[in-house]
Steps between C-alpha positions, in 0.01 A plus 500: 500500500506122461464239228146363511354219289276196517802311632572733792134523591440124492793413721522813712859564391674828425690402188356318194794263484521124551814300564515223241478157667838393363606144575831499685490875558176613663494359852327620812752770590494662156121481475460654845738784416304597188173490695654704782596769249143529373489254211390138513761228528456142382678184603587295190449132580646376173585131533532495879321288757280551805776554758662768288173688456427486871845636574474791257153593624648509851784725380242749369391548860201725550530665160216419265636329191366292214601158374581421138493161331607357166158368407605180323732416791218566748292245310762243605509627861141612566542468877708818500205723414299426818818557701541843345132583541509405869750782553252758364723645228414838349464325163580184307702553181477223236726489194544259209207269471126465543361670809157333486588210733617740771282808466204361701718426805645848496168673442329302777747645748433853379862544398576699183625295207762639263563317172805566285456455124697554182227510233156647440340156496652417838380832641142441389505150645642620832237773527225246433648269765470768766835677519473827692808644328682397185874548459594562137855369482722605214793305362747744658440337837761288668430133546222328312285682250387504141541713187294819519653825619367690800432832327236374253374211714387704800255733320374214284408296806367806684260555210403133477392422858295666771751400768771745619831435326848515650806537276808278522817454301788746478369735769787587731465862609258790538497567128375149439230526765380835363493359147305196618234721653474700178461178300184421693640286780410559864852417612812302422679182596873544555746216536846571363514831689513301824735222387809644670325630813652376828170332588485302175574126505720534190852359532758766597709430189191526280414836653853621432486394135156652452629841608735511204262355242289648221172401344707429190657216697168318545328242285195274501540125467413162650866408551500531876166326544638198318820514704304517825270219394191718538231416245381849418237522225686629194262792449694671779872559474726643768687831484843483660841653461700333226790285614731233363250223566215669314724606213615139459150352486257765378537389139498130582203428723466144368861434592445637850199276549709197403774607743254608770619256766865598477438870444236510771751367753754760391238771529397394851863504616551846353186637663609363837842666466369831370663449160288721279703436190292181497205562734229749403453853623129546445437869439328726248583778258461759778832377640655815350326694776643282778828679570540456875374286785242703690250403769163398361315772690725763343449354153122496543479858624737625231291344222183650645648845559645524151175384339298749702731787402489406132122481491462822697724692261387334177255769393745783562779318320312383193190714448518858375 
């Protein structure tokens, strides 16, 4: 018996699970490992340039992977999309911004387009623009996101659009994947579950700290965007682990903006040294479930196996 959905059928994969295209975490090796295990891995381009993307695509080897972009960043670096498309990715994953300028290029190549959204209005707009799948991202997710929680957002979007919906935000094990399917999603996006995997690009010290962290230790803010000098639209805040830097500035954003030059330099030095009392560990509420560093293939298969067992036994366990 296997997990079957619109997601597995569209991409010819065995497991309805996507690796989140996490900037600074999801490179070619991690994406390839998830695809090799039966899911679909994505390279997260983030803020990187052409040479980096070429290198990570090469690291993926012969494994079929997708490429994910921060949409508003892609608007500043539009040349990166044709580069990705020339490598025939399994899909293009766009998050945070309007997909209309890029959808025609993707559709012309016959490559599936996945759009991540955080509201009903965004979902309807993405469906109208031609998205083949819509990711409903809840606030529990690590990294950038908005305010709505995954559990109510997924069925609301599934009811509102005629496009298959994928759940994201706080899904870190087989229980989460099974729940996502029951909410009306055709699969799930997982990010934090892979943060400490050997194949992940995450800093070794960040991986170590993540293993001992709890979702209670996370928070959403724009503190680290200001410190990094990245002009993120304020509708999206970033979930990270709390640290001394965020605790100092989270109640004084105006003060941080005034001190941005000095604090930005301090932040950059800390990030280079692996000092995560200042630099950000970008991870979600599912960090509770990340208790050891395991290979990405093992993580993927474990999530799928547990979800399959839960769904198979659900009737016997809960219906009398």
